[in-house]
Amino acid sequence: MTVPFEAPPLSLTSPLQAEKLCVSYGRRPVLSELDIAFPREQVTAIVGPNGCGKSTLLSALARLHTPQAGRITLERRDIRSYGARELARALALLPQNVTAPEGLTAAELIRFGRQPHQSWLRQWSAEDAAVVDAALAAADLQALAHRPLEAMSGGQRQRAWIAMAIAQQTPVLLLDEPTTALDLGHAIEVFELVRDLAAEGKTVVMVLHDLGNACRYADHLVAMRDGRVVAAGPPSEIVSRELVRELYGVDCTLVTDTDTGAPLLANVRRARDIAAPGSSIS
Amino acid sequence: MNGRPRIAAGAPQRRVRLWFALLCAATLLVCVASLLFGAGAIGPLDSLDTLIRALSGHTSDDNAWFTIESLRAPRTAIGVLVGAALAVAGALLQAVTRNPLAEPGLLGVSGGATFAVAIAIALGADAASLRVPVAQFGALAGCVAVLAASRVRGAGDDPVRLVLAGAVLSGLLYALTSLILLFDERTADEIRFWVVGSFAGRRPDDVIALLPGLAVAAVVVVGIARPLAALALGEHVASGLGHRPRLVRLLVVLAVALLVGSATAIAGPIAFIGLVAPFVARGLAGPDVRTTLWLCLPIGAVLTLGADVVSRLVVRPSELPLGVLTALIGAPVLVAVVRSRRLPTL
Ligand SMILES: Nc1ncnc2c1ncn2[C@@H]1O[C@H](COP(=O)(O)OP(=O)(O)OP(=O)(O)O)[C@@H](O)[C@H]1O
Ligand SMILES: [Mg+2]
């Protein structure tokens, strides 16, 4: 089942889109003929079961994978035509699995985010320092700025990485599961930060597993399964019992949050008569 | 300055500068010691006397001055240059492989240079200036071979496996080098003398022969320091920051080959300096290669020349092979690195 989405108006206002994108690892295709567009200055959440290709999609959008077919355009220009640093000033990606060398502090990590803006002529400047300070503040890390990352909790470390991506100051920001290690309070902080960034004019794309928060904080929701987009649009329009069942193999009751109008999942239980899509993968 | 952001401004930077100054002073001290002490008959007091007279303009032709000027001075310069080169090569390899055990001696880079030089000597080459490019080529081949082996799927993630691959390669290359010694009696002595790694008997020409390779490598290193630092965060993050990891890796391999090739051609294979110096530098300054590379220069020089000075004194009037001493310092550090390794993952 494919829910059609209004491609023409969206693609006109989208800074980043992919057409007929095919990506595979070796001979195994992961993304097949995927079409996607992200609305400008809005928050997009990508949801889908484990292994459906969400991280692969973000990596391809950041030009870390070479697609077998199809093309990706950023501001109507093929991303292959961008220079390396030019792309890094236009688009930032926080990958799902990242490691830092032992002893690196949060402030040092966040400073790396300024590298795309530096060059031989333009070395570290007061402006860079101000941006790093602002990113530290945004991630609520001022008190931990000089603590090594390995001496932090998982959530604090994750916030430091988010701050690095923010310090890159790109108009497009891709975050792969930015809140998985965060407690409720800090997860909400990240979501509100993401909303603020969108309000400031950034286009934010994040991969989430929490459908409830995806509906609550995203303007645009993309549901993926098996390397394909099965639904895309405003959460309140596309989220349905059938979609939830198709994605995760679970039944649920959908209610509407009276405060925000966003759909909420209640009474989630395993569906009896349908094979869970994740079962064949794990 | 007013209103200057406080958190991002590097507070630890001042401490690093202090360390750098201290280490440079230590290098100077070791240099003086190297000019004063020897395994031979000229004692430190005689040497000091001669040195002071020379500094005030009274050069003399006596034995002491000859020993200092023609034997100990080039030996000192070579100790400093080779030590710094090997330390930097180690830091570069460790940064590019994200592996604190990556060291030219352990990975077969020195082995490649040694084997190439042994072949060149067996074929009749003996001028130092010819040996250097040969050794650089051998180092390049060794470096490429071991990195290719380490990029075979799965092995790259495990630092110990990279070192095992390097050990196998080194063992093979040294075995082949010994084979050359067996076949060629005539040059065997020359090679044998050189293969243990030593600064003894080097001439001023040898110092000159070192310089071009080191100069080119220095330019390359300055050019890639920033992307190399970003590579510590992983290949994907580095690309995301606008760097080209493949190009950086290629340039690092070139620089390492130039450094290790030059050093090995002049001093023979010397292990562990490339492991110990970056280890100490990281302990003092943290993981950023842009600072550890600077600290590696004096640390490598102090370690190498210091070991050389000690090697002249412990078994007077003969000398201990330098490799024995560097191994004595290096082995415990190797164990420490293996035990302490930890990367914070997200
Ligand atoms: N480096 C790789 N080599 C081979 N196959 C890979 C590689 N990375 C991912 N895959 C496979 O590609 C598919 C998509 O992976 P991807 O990481 O994009 O999934 P995902 O949607 O991000 O999942 P998750 O929710 O678990 O993060 C999976 O089946 C995975 O096994
Ligand atoms: Mg993923």
XYZ file of C-alpha atoms and ligand atoms in Angstrom:
660
model
C 0.000 0.000 0.000
C 1.313 3.404 -0.885
C -0.199 6.585 0.343
C 0.256 9.185 -2.381
C 1.702 12.466 -1.250
C 1.607 15.830 -2.935
C 4.964 15.708 -4.633
C 4.771 18.745 -6.904
C 4.231 21.557 -4.372
C 6.685 19.999 -1.902
C 9.480 19.500 -4.398
C 9.225 23.144 -5.353
C 9.841 24.323 -1.805
C 12.249 21.606 -0.774
C 15.944 22.349 -0.347
C 16.864 18.668 -0.365
C 15.353 15.886 -2.392
C 16.152 12.518 -3.864
C 14.735 11.021 -7.039
C 14.704 7.330 -7.900
C 17.480 6.748 -5.414
C 19.012 3.262 -5.381
C 21.685 2.375 -2.833
C 23.059 -1.075 -2.097
C 25.771 -2.618 0.028
C 27.591 -5.007 -2.251
C 24.835 -6.654 -4.244
C 22.090 -6.329 -1.649
C 19.851 -3.369 -2.444
C 18.877 -1.289 0.591
C 17.107 1.642 -1.031
C 15.222 1.001 -4.233
C 13.901 3.803 -6.401
C 13.237 5.997 -3.431
C 11.676 9.418 -3.976
C 11.748 11.848 -1.111
C 11.647 15.581 -0.489
C 11.983 17.526 2.713
C 9.995 20.716 3.266
C 12.023 23.858 3.737
C 12.386 25.330 7.205
C 10.399 22.529 8.741
C 11.111 19.498 10.861
C 10.845 16.150 9.143
C 10.864 12.906 11.082
C 11.714 9.626 9.380
C 10.290 6.532 11.036
C 10.405 2.872 10.175
C 11.449 -0.510 11.517
C 15.079 -1.442 12.209
C 17.063 -2.109 9.080
C 14.633 -0.430 6.693
C 17.329 1.909 5.393
C 16.855 5.131 7.350
C 20.515 5.568 8.239
C 21.527 4.564 4.753
C 19.238 7.229 3.351
C 20.734 9.948 5.545
C 24.270 8.866 4.653
C 23.413 8.948 0.967
C 21.887 12.418 1.365
C 25.168 13.543 2.955
C 27.091 11.937 0.069
C 28.712 9.291 2.245
C 27.398 6.567 -0.068
C 27.488 6.642 -3.824
C 24.044 5.748 -5.141
C 23.837 3.077 -7.837
C 21.158 5.079 -9.536
C 19.062 8.181 -9.068
C 20.089 11.599 -7.962
C 20.045 13.871 -4.963
C 19.657 17.600 -5.276
C 20.435 20.242 -2.702
C 19.024 23.645 -3.599
C 18.302 22.260 -7.071
C 21.931 21.359 -7.622
C 23.132 17.775 -7.857
C 25.103 17.089 -4.678
C 27.846 15.520 -6.764
C 28.637 18.978 -8.094
C 29.358 20.359 -4.627
C 32.883 20.749 -3.345
C 33.629 18.860 -0.129
C 33.746 21.927 2.095
C 30.919 23.622 0.241
C 28.676 20.655 0.995
C 29.786 20.661 4.632
C 28.678 24.279 4.929
C 25.300 23.480 3.390
C 24.404 20.227 5.126
C 25.410 18.619 8.419
C 24.899 14.997 9.390
C 25.094 13.467 12.828
C 25.500 9.725 12.134
C 23.895 7.104 14.328
C 27.110 5.502 15.551
C 29.976 7.823 16.289
C 33.087 7.446 18.396
C 35.509 10.014 19.709
C 39.120 9.441 20.725
C 39.801 8.979 24.410
C 40.323 12.232 26.272
C 38.488 14.520 23.834
C 36.393 17.069 25.712
C 32.958 18.326 24.752
C 34.276 21.775 23.861
C 37.003 20.261 21.687
C 34.462 18.062 19.924
C 32.123 20.951 19.237
C 34.991 23.010 17.840
C 35.355 20.450 15.069
C 31.978 21.647 13.838
C 33.631 24.895 12.784
C 36.108 23.203 10.446
C 34.053 23.624 7.266
C 34.149 27.370 7.895
C 37.897 27.491 8.411
C 40.684 27.620 5.892
C 44.260 28.711 5.537
C 43.142 32.297 5.281
C 40.422 32.078 7.860
C 41.726 30.404 10.980
C 39.952 30.090 14.334
C 38.132 33.341 15.057
C 36.152 35.001 17.803
C 33.026 34.276 15.793
C 33.835 30.556 15.849
C 34.274 30.746 19.602
C 30.912 32.476 19.974
C 29.187 29.812 17.858
C 30.764 27.045 19.953
C 29.628 28.739 23.135
C 26.115 29.071 21.787
C 26.072 25.395 20.791
C 27.292 24.420 24.265
C 24.494 26.476 25.770
C 21.911 25.025 23.390
C 22.932 21.516 24.432
C 22.985 22.516 28.116
C 26.619 21.475 28.431
C 28.378 24.583 29.748
C 29.188 22.936 33.049
C 30.668 19.908 31.294
C 32.519 21.735 28.532
C 35.969 20.572 29.573
C 35.066 17.086 30.658
C 36.313 14.196 28.469
C 33.498 12.506 26.584
C 34.240 9.085 28.044
C 33.626 10.529 31.496
C 30.079 11.573 30.564
C 26.785 9.743 30.538
C 25.492 8.457 27.214
C 22.940 11.236 27.003
C 25.430 13.989 27.788
C 27.723 12.596 25.123
C 24.872 12.511 22.634
C 24.094 16.145 23.371
C 27.725 17.045 22.756
C 27.550 15.457 19.308
C 24.303 17.264 18.540
C 26.006 20.486 19.578
C 28.822 19.750 17.135
C 26.337 19.396 14.287
C 24.655 22.642 15.377
C 28.008 24.435 15.450
C 28.390 23.575 11.788
C 25.630 26.189 11.188
C 24.239 24.619 8.064
C 20.826 25.412 6.605
C 20.098 21.672 6.438
C 20.638 19.414 9.438
C 20.323 15.608 9.377
C 20.165 13.870 12.760
C 20.166 10.089 12.980
C 18.339 9.058 16.156
C 19.403 12.111 18.154
C 17.397 11.206 21.233
C 17.785 7.450 21.684
C 20.049 7.738 24.736
C 18.291 10.720 26.274
C 15.977 10.816 29.249
C 12.532 12.266 28.784
C 13.532 15.766 29.890
C 16.570 16.006 27.676
C 14.797 14.375 24.749
C 12.134 17.066 24.959
C 14.919 19.657 25.155
C 16.394 18.327 21.936
C 12.994 18.348 20.245
C 12.394 21.917 21.323
C 15.866 22.845 20.178
C 15.059 21.283 16.816
C 11.834 23.304 16.661
C 13.789 26.473 17.445
C 16.255 25.666 14.690
C 13.411 25.233 12.224
C 11.927 28.516 13.396
C 15.285 30.147 12.705
C 14.999 28.904 9.138
C 16.813 25.586 9.177
C 15.541 22.464 7.516
C 15.854 19.611 9.996
C 15.522 15.911 9.234
C 15.685 13.416 12.061
C 15.343 9.692 12.282
C 13.213 8.703 15.259
C 11.864 5.497 16.685
C 9.341 7.179 18.927
C 6.307 7.644 16.734
C 4.501 9.673 19.368
C 7.212 12.318 19.596
C 7.669 12.196 15.835
C 4.008 13.167 15.449
C 4.235 15.762 18.178
C 7.341 17.609 17.018
C 7.590 17.035 13.274
C 5.771 19.046 10.635
C 6.344 16.332 8.109
C 6.519 12.600 8.659
C 8.122 10.061 6.354
C 7.399 6.395 6.989
C 9.814 3.897 5.487
C 9.764 0.165 5.118
C 12.112 -2.124 3.201
C 13.966 0.722 1.559
C 10.844 2.458 0.311
C 8.727 5.374 1.426
C 5.312 4.020 2.322
C 3.804 7.289 3.470
C 4.771 10.922 3.721
C 2.929 14.011 4.841
C 1.765 15.876 7.938
C 1.543 13.401 10.842
C -2.123 14.016 11.540
C -2.956 13.162 7.938
C -0.907 10.047 7.382
C -0.736 8.241 10.709
C -3.357 5.541 10.836
C -3.830 2.183 12.475
C -3.070 0.552 9.145
C 0.204 2.447 8.765
C 1.369 1.557 12.268
C 0.501 -2.033 11.587
C 2.275 -2.031 8.251
C 5.435 -0.504 9.733
C 5.819 -2.349 12.976
C 3.395 -5.240 12.905
C 1.533 -3.957 15.942
C -2.044 -3.037 16.599
C -2.896 0.113 18.460
C -5.608 2.530 19.284
C -5.101 6.005 17.901
C -6.231 8.945 19.955
C -5.783 12.622 19.304
C -3.841 14.749 21.731
C -6.370 17.402 22.637
C -3.648 19.981 23.307
C -1.661 19.636 20.128
C -3.903 17.777 17.718
C -1.155 15.224 17.145
C -2.040 11.549 16.934
C -1.101 9.451 19.955
C -0.677 5.692 20.128
C -2.429 3.891 22.914
C -2.841 0.269 23.879
C -0.082 -0.942 21.578
C -0.018 -4.735 21.205
C 1.424 -7.272 18.847
C -0.742 -7.917 15.842
C -1.843 -11.531 15.597
C -2.414 -12.028 11.941
C 0.526 -10.252 10.386
C 4.234 -11.092 10.410
C 6.328 -8.407 12.049
C 8.511 -6.873 9.352
C 11.510 -6.835 11.671
C 11.377 -10.558 12.313
C 12.942 -11.559 9.017
C 15.836 -9.119 9.524
C 16.969 -9.731 13.082
C 39.397 41.352 25.435
C 35.923 42.360 26.483
C 32.966 40.083 25.836
C 35.194 37.309 24.601
C 33.558 33.900 24.968
C 35.132 32.035 27.810
C 34.211 28.393 27.465
C 35.395 27.795 23.923
C 38.634 29.664 24.372
C 41.278 27.032 24.907
C 42.252 26.997 28.549
C 44.435 23.863 28.254
C 46.357 25.452 25.373
C 48.618 27.351 27.752
C 49.621 24.182 29.553
C 50.549 22.568 26.250
C 52.765 25.529 25.327
C 54.517 25.227 28.655
C 55.169 21.542 28.058
C 56.479 22.275 24.600
C 58.921 24.848 25.958
C 60.077 22.486 28.703
C 60.590 19.651 26.260
C 62.567 21.871 23.904
C 64.797 22.822 26.826
C 65.214 19.137 27.616
C 66.169 18.493 23.995
C 68.853 21.148 24.273
C 70.197 19.567 27.441
C 70.347 16.136 25.851
C 72.143 17.649 22.850
C 74.798 19.122 25.139
C 75.121 15.783 26.934
C 75.500 14.077 23.585
C 78.384 16.403 22.711
C 80.050 15.840 26.078
C 79.733 12.104 26.655
C 81.152 9.302 24.570
C 82.289 5.724 24.861
C 85.842 6.703 23.926
C 88.706 8.315 25.802
C 87.573 11.947 25.601
C 85.812 12.560 28.899
C 83.030 15.059 29.615
C 85.308 17.582 31.345
C 87.759 17.679 28.435
C 84.849 17.955 26.058
C 83.257 20.775 28.029
C 86.556 22.643 28.094
C 87.005 22.230 24.342
C 83.398 23.204 23.686
C 83.656 26.379 25.747
C 86.874 27.347 24.017
C 85.281 26.696 20.649
C 82.283 28.833 21.553
C 84.583 31.719 22.440
C 86.295 31.444 19.063
C 89.355 29.367 19.854
C 89.077 26.294 17.727
C 91.906 23.877 17.974
C 92.975 20.836 15.988
C 93.385 18.532 18.925
C 91.786 15.179 19.319
C 89.003 16.386 21.554
C 87.794 18.938 19.040
C 87.934 16.395 16.246
C 85.835 13.966 18.276
C 83.242 16.600 19.065
C 83.035 18.194 15.660
C 83.306 15.205 13.351
C 81.876 12.388 15.426
C 79.559 13.648 18.115
C 78.045 16.661 16.352
C 76.657 14.783 13.326
C 75.600 11.970 15.625
C 73.688 14.453 17.779
C 71.998 16.082 14.806
C 70.998 12.695 13.437
C 69.668 11.611 16.826
C 67.433 14.686 17.028
C 66.199 14.483 13.445
C 65.622 10.728 13.407
C 63.883 10.810 16.774
C 61.566 13.627 15.759
C 60.856 11.980 12.398
C 59.977 8.615 13.906
C 57.813 10.203 16.600
C 55.860 12.202 14.038
C 55.520 9.158 11.776
C 54.075 7.203 14.697
C 51.623 9.968 15.562
C 50.510 10.177 11.924
C 49.984 6.434 11.587
C 48.081 6.301 14.853
C 45.827 9.148 13.807
C 45.051 7.722 10.403
C 44.374 4.178 11.634
C 42.686 5.350 14.868
C 44.901 2.795 16.518
C 47.249 3.766 19.361
C 49.450 0.752 18.585
C 50.206 1.734 14.992
C 53.950 2.314 14.931
C 56.326 2.229 11.966
C 58.596 -0.366 13.595
C 55.728 -2.651 14.588
C 53.820 -2.304 11.326
C 56.573 -3.303 8.939
C 57.205 0.183 7.575
C 60.751 0.184 8.941
C 61.024 -3.426 7.793
C 60.196 -2.413 4.236
C 62.792 0.335 4.320
C 65.383 -2.046 5.788
C 64.772 -4.703 3.174
C 64.981 -2.184 0.333
C 68.253 -0.776 1.673
C 69.702 -4.253 2.165
C 68.984 -5.028 -1.476
C 70.517 -1.725 -2.528
C 73.674 -2.373 -0.494
C 73.912 -5.904 -1.865
C 73.668 -4.475 -5.358
C 76.570 -2.183 -4.604
C 75.034 1.115 -3.505
C 76.664 2.650 -0.475
C 76.293 6.401 -0.771
C 73.844 7.628 1.825
C 72.174 9.938 -0.669
C 71.250 6.970 -2.840
C 70.091 4.899 0.086
C 67.504 7.438 1.248
C 65.148 7.254 -1.747
C 65.517 3.475 -1.810
C 64.520 3.275 1.850
C 61.628 5.675 1.279
C 60.360 3.470 -1.492
C 60.650 0.402 0.737
C 58.838 2.199 3.570
C 56.070 3.206 1.179
C 55.638 -0.392 0.022
C 55.585 -1.647 3.621
C 53.087 1.017 4.668
C 50.742 0.342 1.763
C 50.954 -3.418 2.306
C 50.082 -3.319 5.983
C 47.308 -0.738 5.611
C 45.799 -2.742 2.767
C 45.901 -5.820 4.991
C 44.284 -3.880 7.815
C 41.452 -2.688 5.589
C 40.475 -6.236 4.803
C 37.014 -6.402 6.271
C 36.895 -6.644 10.035
C 40.594 -6.382 10.705
C 40.618 -2.593 10.578
C 38.454 -2.286 13.668
C 40.765 -4.303 15.851
C 44.018 -2.564 16.784
C 45.749 -5.733 17.873
C 45.046 -7.444 14.564
C 46.626 -4.575 12.674
C 49.729 -5.002 14.789
C 49.695 -8.744 14.180
C 49.531 -8.145 10.438
C 52.433 -5.734 10.839
C 54.417 -8.220 12.891
C 53.961 -10.874 10.222
C 55.080 -8.446 7.536
C 58.069 -7.282 9.613
C 59.091 -10.859 10.339
C 58.919 -11.744 6.678
C 60.923 -8.700 5.629
C 63.646 -9.206 8.246
C 63.884 -12.881 7.258
C 64.366 -11.848 3.649
C 66.961 -9.307 4.762
C 68.892 -12.031 6.590
C 68.674 -14.145 3.463
C 70.488 -11.418 1.558
C 73.158 -11.417 4.253
C 73.677 -15.147 3.714
C 74.116 -14.842 0.006
C 76.338 -11.824 -0.032
C 79.304 -12.239 2.325
C 81.044 -9.175 1.027
C 78.402 -6.637 2.005
C 77.092 -8.597 4.964
C 79.212 -6.680 7.440
C 78.039 -3.326 6.248
C 74.417 -4.355 6.420
C 74.794 -6.094 9.748
C 76.341 -3.019 11.275
C 73.518 -0.877 9.997
C 70.600 -3.215 10.613
C 70.809 -3.068 14.406
C 70.052 0.630 14.312
C 72.757 3.009 15.423
C 73.950 6.580 15.087
C 77.614 5.726 15.477
C 80.045 6.647 12.732
C 77.632 8.871 10.820
C 79.110 11.738 8.843
C 77.887 15.292 8.247
C 76.866 14.155 4.728
C 74.363 11.821 6.319
C 72.679 14.725 8.084
C 72.306 16.529 4.768
C 70.866 13.399 3.164
C 68.119 13.340 5.788
C 66.921 16.867 5.230
C 65.000 16.882 1.909
C 62.704 14.000 2.880
C 61.990 15.499 6.260
C 61.324 18.932 4.753
C 58.802 17.617 2.232
C 57.126 15.533 4.931
C 56.904 18.593 7.191
C 55.092 20.552 4.481
C 52.666 17.691 3.900
C 51.993 17.310 7.619
C 51.268 21.002 8.088
C 48.873 20.817 5.152
C 46.849 17.868 6.444
C 46.885 18.463 10.197
C 43.338 19.776 10.373
C 41.613 17.025 8.363
C 43.755 14.432 10.111
C 42.478 15.676 13.460
C 38.901 15.337 12.196
C 39.599 11.785 11.066
C 39.849 10.884 14.751
C 36.054 11.220 14.852
C 35.647 8.598 12.158
C 35.600 8.644 8.415
C 31.945 9.614 8.078
C 32.164 12.525 10.472
C 35.348 13.739 8.780
C 33.663 13.651 5.358
C 30.699 15.428 6.871
C 33.046 18.190 7.974
C 34.176 18.677 4.393
C 37.352 16.615 4.347
C 38.417 13.902 1.943
C 39.544 10.964 4.084
C 40.994 9.028 1.161
C 43.199 11.899 0.086
C 44.269 12.498 3.676
C 45.141 8.842 4.118
C 47.187 8.858 0.937
C 49.124 11.933 2.003
C 49.738 10.476 5.449
C 51.137 7.308 3.905
C 53.432 9.426 1.738
C 54.629 11.505 4.679
C 55.220 8.410 6.812
C 57.207 6.799 4.004
C 59.353 9.907 3.620
C 59.974 10.175 7.356
C 60.602 6.521 8.119
C 62.538 5.998 4.897
C 64.892 8.885 5.632
C 65.357 7.879 9.248
C 65.904 4.214 8.486
C 68.315 4.869 5.643
C 70.603 6.826 7.946
C 70.134 5.154 11.319
C 68.827 1.695 10.565
C 65.512 0.403 11.891
C 64.703 1.806 15.335
C 61.544 0.491 16.904
C 59.204 1.908 19.553
C 60.054 5.628 19.309
C 56.949 6.038 17.145
C 54.915 4.294 19.841
C 56.299 5.906 22.981
C 56.548 9.538 21.863
C 52.908 9.930 20.714
C 51.772 8.017 23.808
C 53.561 10.518 26.050
C 52.355 13.442 23.934
C 48.733 12.322 24.214
C 49.162 11.971 27.948
C 50.324 15.570 28.157
C 48.047 17.229 25.628
C 45.028 15.051 24.927
C 44.060 13.335 21.709
C 44.159 16.155 19.137
C 46.963 15.378 16.658
C 47.409 19.043 15.903
C 48.944 19.449 19.346
C 50.453 15.992 19.802
C 52.411 16.365 16.564
C 54.147 19.458 17.947
C 54.956 17.758 21.226
C 56.197 14.662 19.392
C 59.086 16.642 17.902
C 60.978 17.289 21.166
C 59.760 14.093 22.842
C 61.058 11.954 19.984
C 64.343 13.845 19.980
C 64.850 13.554 23.739
C 63.956 9.861 23.811
C 66.101 8.890 20.861
C 69.147 10.972 21.570
C 68.849 10.255 25.290
C 68.803 6.530 24.566
C 71.816 6.999 22.297
C 73.777 8.822 25.007
C 72.950 6.106 27.514
C 73.948 3.433 25.005
C 77.430 4.955 24.854
C 77.869 4.897 28.618
C 76.494 1.651 30.008
C 79.043 -0.775 28.557
C 82.073 1.451 28.002
C 84.315 1.322 26.088
C 81.953 -0.463 23.688
C 78.387 0.632 22.889
C 75.013 -0.979 23.427
C 72.842 -1.247 20.281
C 70.306 1.569 20.342
C 67.468 -0.830 19.518
C 67.979 -2.622 22.847
C 67.374 0.566 24.792
C 64.370 1.734 22.786
C 62.841 -1.714 23.242
C 63.387 -1.460 27.000
C 61.374 1.777 27.061
C 58.908 0.661 24.441
C 57.770 -2.724 25.701
C 56.132 -1.457 28.922
C 54.412 1.328 26.996
C 53.090 -1.229 24.526
C 51.565 -3.187 27.389
C 50.121 -0.010 28.903
C 48.460 0.973 25.614
C 46.963 -2.462 25.072
C 45.536 -2.432 28.573
C 44.150 1.092 28.596
C 42.599 1.363 25.156
C 39.065 2.664 25.217
C 37.068 4.650 22.704
C 33.941 6.365 23.971
C 31.146 5.363 21.645
C 27.893 7.137 21.408
N 28.010 -1.259 6.122
C 27.029 -2.125 5.768
N 27.322 -3.191 5.011
C 26.359 -4.052 4.637
N 25.066 -3.918 4.951
C 24.708 -2.876 5.713
C 25.667 -1.914 6.155
N 25.043 -0.981 6.884
C 23.746 -1.344 6.902
N 23.528 -2.475 6.207
C 22.237 -3.139 5.974
O 21.413 -2.240 5.273
C 20.095 -2.270 5.777
C 19.676 -0.859 6.167
O 20.505 -0.412 7.230
P 20.296 0.984 7.934
O 21.416 1.160 8.874
O 20.075 2.002 6.912
O 18.935 0.710 8.741
P 18.150 1.677 9.707
O 16.827 1.885 9.092
O 18.949 2.873 10.028
O 17.974 0.761 10.993
P 18.030 1.150 12.545
O 16.673 1.616 12.917
O 18.327 -0.156 13.220
O 19.095 2.153 12.746
C 20.091 -3.250 6.934
O 19.528 -4.450 6.483
C 21.524 -3.436 7.274
O 21.749 -4.764 7.681
Mg 19.898 3.566 11.671
